[in-house]
Tab-separated table of N, CA, C and O in Angstrom:
chain	number	residue	atom	x	y	z
T	19	MET	N	24.940	-16.186	-43.190
T	19	MET	CA	25.231	-14.884	-43.751
T	19	MET	C	24.121	-13.914	-43.343
T	19	MET	O	22.967	-14.127	-43.645
T	20	SER	N	24.468	-12.890	-42.618
T	20	SER	CA	23.526	-11.852	-42.248
T	20	SER	C	23.810	-10.618	-43.105
T	20	SER	O	24.966	-10.285	-43.351
T	21	THR	N	22.746	-9.970	-43.555
T	21	THR	CA	22.922	-8.799	-44.412
T	21	THR	C	22.142	-7.624	-43.852
T	21	THR	O	21.300	-7.772	-42.972
T	22	SER	N	22.394	-6.457	-44.404
T	22	SER	CA	21.681	-5.260	-43.972
T	22	SER	C	20.204	-5.304	-44.381
T	22	SER	O	19.412	-4.498	-43.929
T	23	TYR	N	19.834	-6.264	-45.226
T	23	TYR	CA	18.443	-6.395	-45.657
T	23	TYR	C	17.630	-7.306	-44.733
T	23	TYR	O	16.425	-7.390	-44.852
T	24	ASP	N	18.300	-7.984	-43.813
T	24	ASP	CA	17.631	-8.948	-42.956
T	24	ASP	C	16.849	-8.263	-41.836
T	24	ASP	O	17.320	-7.299	-41.240
T	25	ASN	N	15.658	-8.780	-41.572
T	25	ASN	CA	14.821	-8.309	-40.477
T	25	ASN	C	13.880	-9.440	-40.084
T	25	ASN	O	14.042	-10.559	-40.548
T	26	ILE	N	12.886	-9.185	-39.281
T	26	ILE	CA	12.009	-10.257	-38.804
T	26	ILE	C	11.199	-10.907	-39.923
T	26	ILE	O	10.842	-12.069	-39.840
T	27	VAL	N	10.915	-10.195	-41.001
T	27	VAL	CA	10.118	-10.781	-42.082
T	27	VAL	C	10.931	-11.161	-43.313
T	27	VAL	O	10.398	-11.772	-44.231
T	28	PHE	N	12.204	-10.818	-43.351
T	28	PHE	CA	13.022	-11.171	-44.513
T	28	PHE	C	14.427	-11.542	-44.078
T	28	PHE	O	15.053	-10.841	-43.297
T	29	ASN	N	14.895	-12.656	-44.632
T	29	ASN	CA	16.270	-13.085	-44.430
T	29	ASN	C	16.783	-13.559	-45.785
T	29	ASN	O	16.239	-14.519	-46.356
T	30	ALA	N	17.792	-12.891	-46.302
T	30	ALA	CA	18.291	-13.169	-47.649
T	30	ALA	C	18.738	-14.620	-47.816
T	30	ALA	O	18.397	-15.270	-48.814
T	31	SER	N	19.483	-15.144	-46.863
T	31	SER	CA	19.958	-16.528	-46.956
T	31	SER	C	18.795	-17.508	-46.966
T	31	SER	O	18.763	-18.461	-47.752
T	32	TYR	N	17.848	-17.283	-46.087
T	32	TYR	CA	16.678	-18.154	-46.026
T	32	TYR	C	15.905	-18.082	-47.338
T	32	TYR	O	15.534	-19.108	-47.912
T	33	TYR	N	15.651	-16.879	-47.806
T	33	TYR	CA	14.868	-16.675	-49.026
T	33	TYR	C	15.523	-17.402	-50.203
T	33	TYR	O	14.846	-18.081	-50.968
T	34	ALA	N	16.822	-17.287	-50.322
T	34	ALA	CA	17.542	-17.966	-51.411
T	34	ALA	C	17.483	-19.481	-51.244
T	34	ALA	O	17.334	-20.210	-52.226
T	35	SER	N	17.578	-19.938	-50.004
T	35	SER	CA	17.638	-21.390	-49.786
T	35	SER	C	16.310	-22.099	-50.027
T	35	SER	O	16.300	-23.269	-50.398
T	36	VAL	N	15.197	-21.428	-49.820
T	36	VAL	CA	13.898	-22.083	-50.005
T	36	VAL	C	13.251	-21.796	-51.354
T	36	VAL	O	12.241	-22.410	-51.687
T	37	HIS	N	13.834	-20.888	-52.109
T	37	HIS	CA	13.292	-20.544	-53.428
T	37	HIS	C	14.394	-20.715	-54.471
T	37	HIS	O	15.059	-19.755	-54.862
T	38	SER	N	14.571	-21.946	-54.914
T	38	SER	CA	15.674	-22.256	-55.825
T	38	SER	C	15.577	-21.495	-57.139
T	38	SER	O	16.603	-21.165	-57.742
T	39	ASP	N	14.368	-21.192	-57.593
T	39	ASP	CA	14.217	-20.425	-58.827
T	39	ASP	C	14.776	-19.010	-58.672
T	39	ASP	O	15.430	-18.484	-59.581
T	40	VAL	N	14.564	-18.425	-57.515
T	40	VAL	CA	15.081	-17.083	-57.246
T	40	VAL	C	16.599	-17.142	-57.074
T	40	VAL	O	17.321	-16.289	-57.600
T	41	TYR	N	17.068	-18.172	-56.369
T	41	TYR	CA	18.510	-18.330	-56.189
T	41	TYR	C	19.210	-18.505	-57.535
T	41	TYR	O	20.300	-17.955	-57.752
T	42	ALA	N	18.586	-19.241	-58.444
T	42	ALA	CA	19.178	-19.452	-59.772
T	42	ALA	C	19.359	-18.126	-60.519
T	42	ALA	O	20.310	-17.959	-61.287
T	43	LEU	N	18.485	-17.189	-60.267
T	43	LEU	CA	18.570	-15.883	-60.925
T	43	LEU	C	19.533	-14.923	-60.232
T	43	LEU	O	20.254	-14.181	-60.894
T	44	TYR	N	19.525	-14.917	-58.890
T	44	TYR	CA	20.231	-13.872	-58.147
T	44	TYR	C	21.361	-14.372	-57.253
T	44	TYR	O	22.091	-13.550	-56.682
T	45	GLY	N	21.486	-15.667	-57.100
T	45	GLY	CA	22.556	-16.199	-56.258
T	45	GLY	C	22.466	-15.662	-54.842
T	45	GLY	O	21.387	-15.579	-54.269
T	46	ASP	N	23.610	-15.257	-54.292
T	46	ASP	CA	23.678	-14.746	-52.923
T	46	ASP	C	23.608	-13.222	-52.846
T	46	ASP	O	23.913	-12.643	-51.805
T	47	ASN	N	23.198	-12.572	-53.924
T	47	ASN	CA	23.120	-11.116	-53.962
T	47	ASN	C	21.941	-10.661	-53.094
T	47	ASN	O	20.782	-10.688	-53.525
T	48	ALA	N	22.229	-10.254	-51.869
T	48	ALA	CA	21.185	-9.911	-50.899
T	48	ALA	C	20.273	-8.799	-51.402
T	48	ALA	O	19.052	-8.858	-51.209
T	49	ARG	N	20.834	-7.813	-52.038
T	49	ARG	CA	20.008	-6.702	-52.533
T	49	ARG	C	19.031	-7.189	-53.600
T	49	ARG	O	17.850	-6.851	-53.577
T	50	ALA	N	19.523	-7.997	-54.525
T	50	ALA	CA	18.658	-8.519	-55.586
T	50	ALA	C	17.580	-9.436	-55.013
T	50	ALA	O	16.424	-9.402	-55.455
T	51	LEU	N	17.946	-10.240	-54.021
T	51	LEU	CA	16.965	-11.111	-53.372
T	51	LEU	C	15.885	-10.288	-52.679
T	51	LEU	O	14.692	-10.578	-52.795
T	52	TYR	N	16.301	-9.247	-51.983
T	52	TYR	CA	15.341	-8.377	-51.300
T	52	TYR	C	14.433	-7.669	-52.314
T	52	TYR	O	13.220	-7.596	-52.127
T	53	GLU	N	15.021	-7.176	-53.373
T	53	GLU	CA	14.216	-6.496	-54.395
T	53	GLU	C	13.213	-7.454	-55.031
T	53	GLU	O	12.076	-7.078	-55.310
T	54	HIS	N	13.626	-8.704	-55.252
T	54	HIS	CA	12.684	-9.692	-55.772
T	54	HIS	C	11.541	-9.896	-54.793
T	54	HIS	O	10.368	-9.930	-55.178
T	55	PHE	N	11.873	-10.019	-53.530
T	55	PHE	CA	10.849	-10.197	-52.501
T	55	PHE	C	9.859	-9.029	-52.515
T	55	PHE	O	8.651	-9.237	-52.520
T	56	ILE	N	10.367	-7.817	-52.550
T	56	ILE	CA	9.510	-6.630	-52.518
T	56	ILE	C	8.654	-6.514	-53.776
T	56	ILE	O	7.468	-6.195	-53.705
T	57	THR	N	9.245	-6.765	-54.936
T	57	THR	CA	8.521	-6.559	-56.187
T	57	THR	C	7.677	-7.745	-56.625
T	57	THR	O	6.685	-7.559	-57.332
T	58	SER	N	8.034	-8.952	-56.202
T	58	SER	CA	7.302	-10.139	-56.644
T	58	SER	C	6.952	-11.103	-55.522
T	58	SER	O	5.838	-11.616	-55.459
T	59	GLY	N	7.915	-11.372	-54.669
T	59	GLY	CA	7.756	-12.406	-53.649
T	59	GLY	C	6.603	-12.185	-52.699
T	59	GLY	O	5.906	-13.144	-52.324
T	60	ILE	N	6.380	-10.955	-52.287
T	60	ILE	CA	5.266	-10.670	-51.377
T	60	ILE	C	3.949	-11.065	-52.035
T	60	ILE	O	3.159	-11.806	-51.458
T	61	CYS	N	3.718	-10.576	-53.246
T	61	CYS	CA	2.456	-10.848	-53.946
T	61	CYS	C	2.281	-12.330	-54.255
T	61	CYS	O	1.156	-12.817	-54.350
T	62	GLU	N	3.398	-13.039	-54.423
T	62	GLU	CA	3.345	-14.472	-54.694
T	62	GLU	C	3.155	-15.290	-53.423
T	62	GLU	O	2.970	-16.494	-53.479
T	63	GLY	N	3.224	-14.631	-52.261
T	63	GLY	CA	3.056	-15.309	-50.989
T	63	GLY	C	4.246	-16.165	-50.590
T	63	GLY	O	4.120	-17.101	-49.804
T	64	ARG	N	5.434	-15.829	-51.091
T	64	ARG	CA	6.634	-16.609	-50.767
T	64	ARG	C	7.054	-16.360	-49.322
T	64	ARG	O	7.057	-15.229	-48.859
T	65	GLN	N	7.405	-17.439	-48.641
T	65	GLN	CA	7.915	-17.288	-47.282
T	65	GLN	C	9.302	-16.674	-47.381
T	65	GLN	O	10.140	-17.095	-48.170
T	66	SER	N	9.542	-15.680	-46.533
T	66	SER	CA	10.758	-14.885	-46.667
T	66	SER	C	11.698	-14.976	-45.473
T	66	SER	O	12.795	-14.442	-45.512
T	67	SER	N	11.275	-15.644	-44.409
T	67	SER	CA	12.144	-15.873	-43.257
T	67	SER	C	11.597	-17.063	-42.479
T	67	SER	O	10.399	-17.359	-42.555
T	68	ALA	N	12.466	-17.724	-41.749
T	68	ALA	CA	12.024	-18.900	-40.989
T	68	ALA	C	11.013	-18.557	-39.897
T	68	ALA	O	10.033	-19.281	-39.728
T	69	PRO	N	11.193	-17.464	-39.150
T	69	PRO	CA	10.251	-17.212	-38.055
T	69	PRO	C	8.917	-16.593	-38.462
T	69	PRO	O	8.001	-16.521	-37.655
T	70	PHE	N	8.781	-16.156	-39.709
T	70	PHE	CA	7.542	-15.483	-40.100
T	70	PHE	C	6.956	-16.114	-41.347
T	70	PHE	O	7.635	-16.274	-42.357
T	71	HIS	N	5.687	-16.462	-41.275
T	71	HIS	CA	4.997	-17.026	-42.430
T	71	HIS	C	3.736	-16.206	-42.663
T	71	HIS	O	2.838	-16.184	-41.814
T	72	ILE	N	3.662	-15.532	-43.791
T	72	ILE	CA	2.557	-14.618	-44.078
T	72	ILE	C	1.209	-15.332	-44.077
T	72	ILE	O	0.213	-14.780	-43.600
T	73	SER	N	1.151	-16.557	-44.566
T	73	SER	CA	-0.122	-17.291	-44.580
T	73	SER	C	-0.613	-17.574	-43.171
T	73	SER	O	-1.811	-17.489	-42.887
T	74	VAL	N	0.292	-17.922	-42.284
T	74	VAL	CA	-0.073	-18.172	-40.887
T	74	VAL	C	-0.585	-16.888	-40.255
T	74	VAL	O	-1.608	-16.885	-39.567
T	75	TYR	N	0.116	-15.799	-40.496
T	75	TYR	CA	-0.301	-14.518	-39.914
T	75	TYR	C	-1.686	-14.126	-40.420
T	75	TYR	O	-2.553	-13.722	-39.636
T	76	LYS	N	-1.906	-14.269	-41.707
T	76	LYS	CA	-3.205	-13.931	-42.288
T	76	LYS	C	-4.299	-14.832	-41.710
T	76	LYS	O	-5.349	-14.345	-41.288
T	77	ASN	N	-4.052	-16.138	-41.676
T	77	ASN	CA	-5.054	-17.078	-41.171
T	77	ASN	C	-5.298	-16.932	-39.681
T	77	ASN	O	-6.376	-17.277	-39.195
T	78	SER	N	-4.316	-16.438	-38.947
T	78	SER	CA	-4.451	-16.241	-37.503
T	78	SER	C	-5.219	-14.978	-37.158
T	78	SER	O	-5.572	-14.763	-36.004
T	79	ASN	N	-5.432	-14.140	-38.149
T	79	ASN	CA	-6.103	-12.854	-37.924
T	79	ASN	C	-7.250	-12.676	-38.913
T	79	ASN	O	-7.216	-11.799	-39.783
T	80	PRO	N	-8.301	-13.484	-38.803
T	80	PRO	CA	-9.388	-13.423	-39.778
T	80	PRO	C	-10.104	-12.075	-39.814
T	80	PRO	O	-10.694	-11.723	-40.844
T	81	ASP	N	-10.016	-11.306	-38.747
T	81	ASP	CA	-10.645	-9.990	-38.733
T	81	ASP	C	-9.967	-9.023	-39.699
T	81	ASP	O	-10.562	-8.022	-40.108
T	82	PHE	N	-8.740	-9.314	-40.089
T	82	PHE	CA	-8.027	-8.437	-41.034
T	82	PHE	C	-8.554	-8.564	-42.459
T	82	PHE	O	-8.328	-7.678	-43.283
T	83	VAL	N	-9.222	-9.664	-42.758
T	83	VAL	CA	-9.685	-9.902	-44.129
T	83	VAL	C	-10.605	-8.779	-44.596
T	83	VAL	O	-10.532	-8.346	-45.745
T	84	ASN	N	-11.444	-8.277	-43.706
T	84	ASN	CA	-12.339	-7.171	-44.087
T	84	ASN	C	-11.574	-5.899	-44.393
T	84	ASN	O	-12.047	-5.054	-45.152
T	85	VAL	N	-10.402	-5.757	-43.802
T	85	VAL	CA	-9.602	-4.547	-43.998
T	85	VAL	C	-8.624	-4.718	-45.152
T	85	VAL	O	-8.525	-3.857	-46.022
T	86	TYR	N	-7.897	-5.839	-45.176
T	86	TYR	CA	-6.814	-6.031	-46.144
T	86	TYR	C	-7.144	-6.963	-47.297
T	86	TYR	O	-6.414	-6.995	-48.285
T	87	GLY	N	-8.202	-7.746	-47.165
T	87	GLY	CA	-8.539	-8.692	-48.223
T	87	GLY	C	-7.377	-9.632	-48.498
T	87	GLY	O	-6.840	-10.247	-47.589
T	88	ASP	N	-6.964	-9.701	-49.760
T	88	ASP	CA	-5.836	-10.548	-50.151
T	88	ASP	C	-4.569	-9.747	-50.414
T	88	ASP	O	-3.640	-10.243	-51.046
T	89	ASN	N	-4.523	-8.506	-49.949
T	89	ASN	CA	-3.356	-7.644	-50.155
T	89	ASN	C	-2.265	-8.018	-49.142
T	89	ASN	O	-2.225	-7.492	-48.032
T	90	LEU	N	-1.394	-8.943	-49.532
T	90	LEU	CA	-0.377	-9.452	-48.617
T	90	LEU	C	0.585	-8.371	-48.147
T	90	LEU	O	1.096	-8.440	-47.030
T	91	THR	N	0.824	-7.374	-48.969
T	91	THR	CA	1.702	-6.273	-48.561
T	91	THR	C	1.164	-5.607	-47.303
T	91	THR	O	1.930	-5.274	-46.392
T	92	GLU	N	-0.130	-5.443	-47.205
T	92	GLU	CA	-0.727	-4.809	-46.032
T	92	GLU	C	-0.594	-5.685	-44.786
T	92	GLU	O	-0.421	-5.179	-43.679
T	93	TYR	N	-0.661	-6.997	-44.959
T	93	TYR	CA	-0.437	-7.896	-43.816
T	93	TYR	C	1.003	-7.768	-43.320
T	93	TYR	O	1.251	-7.734	-42.121
T	94	TYR	N	1.954	-7.706	-44.255
T	94	TYR	CA	3.357	-7.492	-43.860
T	94	TYR	C	3.495	-6.172	-43.116
T	94	TYR	O	4.131	-6.094	-42.070
T	95	ASN	N	2.912	-5.108	-43.667
T	95	ASN	CA	3.003	-3.795	-43.026
T	95	ASN	C	2.407	-3.833	-41.622
T	95	ASN	O	2.991	-3.289	-40.681
T	96	HIS	N	1.261	-4.457	-41.480
T	96	HIS	CA	0.638	-4.537	-40.166
T	96	HIS	C	1.535	-5.287	-39.193
T	96	HIS	O	1.731	-4.856	-38.056
T	97	PHE	N	2.079	-6.413	-39.641
T	97	PHE	CA	2.938	-7.190	-38.753
T	97	PHE	C	4.152	-6.381	-38.320
T	97	PHE	O	4.498	-6.352	-37.147
T	98	ILE	N	4.791	-5.714	-39.257
T	98	ILE	CA	6.006	-4.944	-38.947
T	98	ILE	C	5.690	-3.798	-37.983
T	98	ILE	O	6.435	-3.555	-37.036
T	99	LEU	N	4.580	-3.108	-38.206
T	99	LEU	CA	4.249	-1.941	-37.402
T	99	LEU	C	3.582	-2.283	-36.072
T	99	LEU	O	3.759	-1.567	-35.086
T	100	VAL	N	2.797	-3.361	-36.032
T	100	VAL	CA	1.992	-3.651	-34.848
T	100	VAL	C	2.136	-5.098	-34.379
T	100	VAL	O	2.397	-5.351	-33.207
T	101	GLY	N	1.938	-6.026	-35.275
T	101	GLY	CA	1.825	-7.438	-34.922
T	101	GLY	C	3.018	-8.031	-34.212
T	101	GLY	O	2.842	-8.820	-33.274
T	102	CYS	N	4.221	-7.679	-34.631
T	102	CYS	CA	5.398	-8.276	-33.991
T	102	CYS	C	5.502	-7.855	-32.531
T	102	CYS	O	6.047	-8.590	-31.714
T	103	ASN	N	4.936	-6.716	-32.180
T	103	ASN	CA	4.945	-6.257	-30.795
T	103	ASN	C	3.818	-6.868	-29.975
T	103	ASN	O	3.854	-6.856	-28.754
T	104	GLU	N	2.797	-7.391	-30.661
T	104	GLU	CA	1.673	-8.024	-29.973
T	104	GLU	C	1.923	-9.506	-29.747
T	104	GLU	O	1.094	-10.186	-29.175
T	105	GLN	N	3.035	-10.008	-30.236
T	105	GLN	CA	3.388	-11.419	-30.145
T	105	GLN	C	2.283	-12.295	-30.707
T	105	GLN	O	1.918	-13.324	-30.151
T	106	SER	N	1.736	-11.874	-31.847
T	106	SER	CA	0.721	-12.666	-32.523
T	106	SER	C	1.333	-13.962	-33.032
T	106	SER	O	2.531	-14.056	-33.233
T	107	ASP	N	0.481	-14.945	-33.256
T	107	ASP	CA	0.935	-16.220	-33.798
T	107	ASP	C	1.238	-16.037	-35.281
T	107	ASP	O	0.352	-15.730	-36.051
T	108	PHE	N	2.481	-16.199	-35.657
T	108	PHE	CA	2.842	-15.979	-37.051
T	108	PHE	C	3.702	-17.084	-37.628
T	108	PHE	O	4.209	-16.973	-38.718
T	109	ASN	N	3.849	-18.189	-36.908
T	109	ASN	CA	4.645	-19.286	-37.456
T	109	ASN	C	4.176	-20.623	-36.893
T	109	ASN	O	4.955	-21.450	-36.505
T	110	ASN	N	2.881	-20.840	-36.858
T	110	ASN	CA	2.334	-22.097	-36.358
T	110	ASN	C	1.973	-22.954	-37.558
T	110	ASN	O	1.018	-22.681	-38.256
T	111	SER	N	2.736	-24.008	-37.783
T	111	SER	CA	2.517	-24.831	-38.968
T	111	SER	C	1.140	-25.467	-38.994
T	111	SER	O	0.644	-25.816	-40.054
T	112	ASN	N	0.473	-25.586	-37.852
T	112	ASN	CA	-0.880	-26.136	-37.829
T	112	ASN	C	-1.877	-25.228	-38.546
T	112	ASN	O	-2.920	-25.668	-38.976
T	113	LEU	N	-1.554	-23.950	-38.642
T	113	LEU	CA	-2.474	-22.995	-39.249
T	113	LEU	C	-2.306	-22.892	-40.761
T	113	LEU	O	-3.043	-22.188	-41.423
T	114	LEU	N	-1.343	-23.592	-41.325
T	114	LEU	CA	-1.097	-23.502	-42.760
T	114	LEU	C	-2.123	-24.280	-43.575
T	114	LEU	O	-2.180	-24.126	-44.771
T	115	GLN	N	-2.926	-25.078	-42.956
T	115	GLN	CA	-3.849	-25.942	-43.695
T	115	GLN	C	-5.125	-25.259	-44.044
T	115	GLN	O	-5.537	-24.296	-43.616
């Protein structure tokens, strides 16, 4: 299921499938899933799409810590505006440790 809310950092079907607690609340309602991601999921560090993992992106760019600290929203913004075009490493499971 593809929705108008889907992009490189968010996929409604993926988000629902990996976060059963969120799915229990919102089911397949793409808008509600996206709103949860924006209002809570980002700050909780929830993975929101298969190709993008915020922890990997943050750990792959240690120089950002001085700028963004632990503000995950800023890491998402950077990736969307710049990082995805730089082909930065954002889904290497080796970096999750």
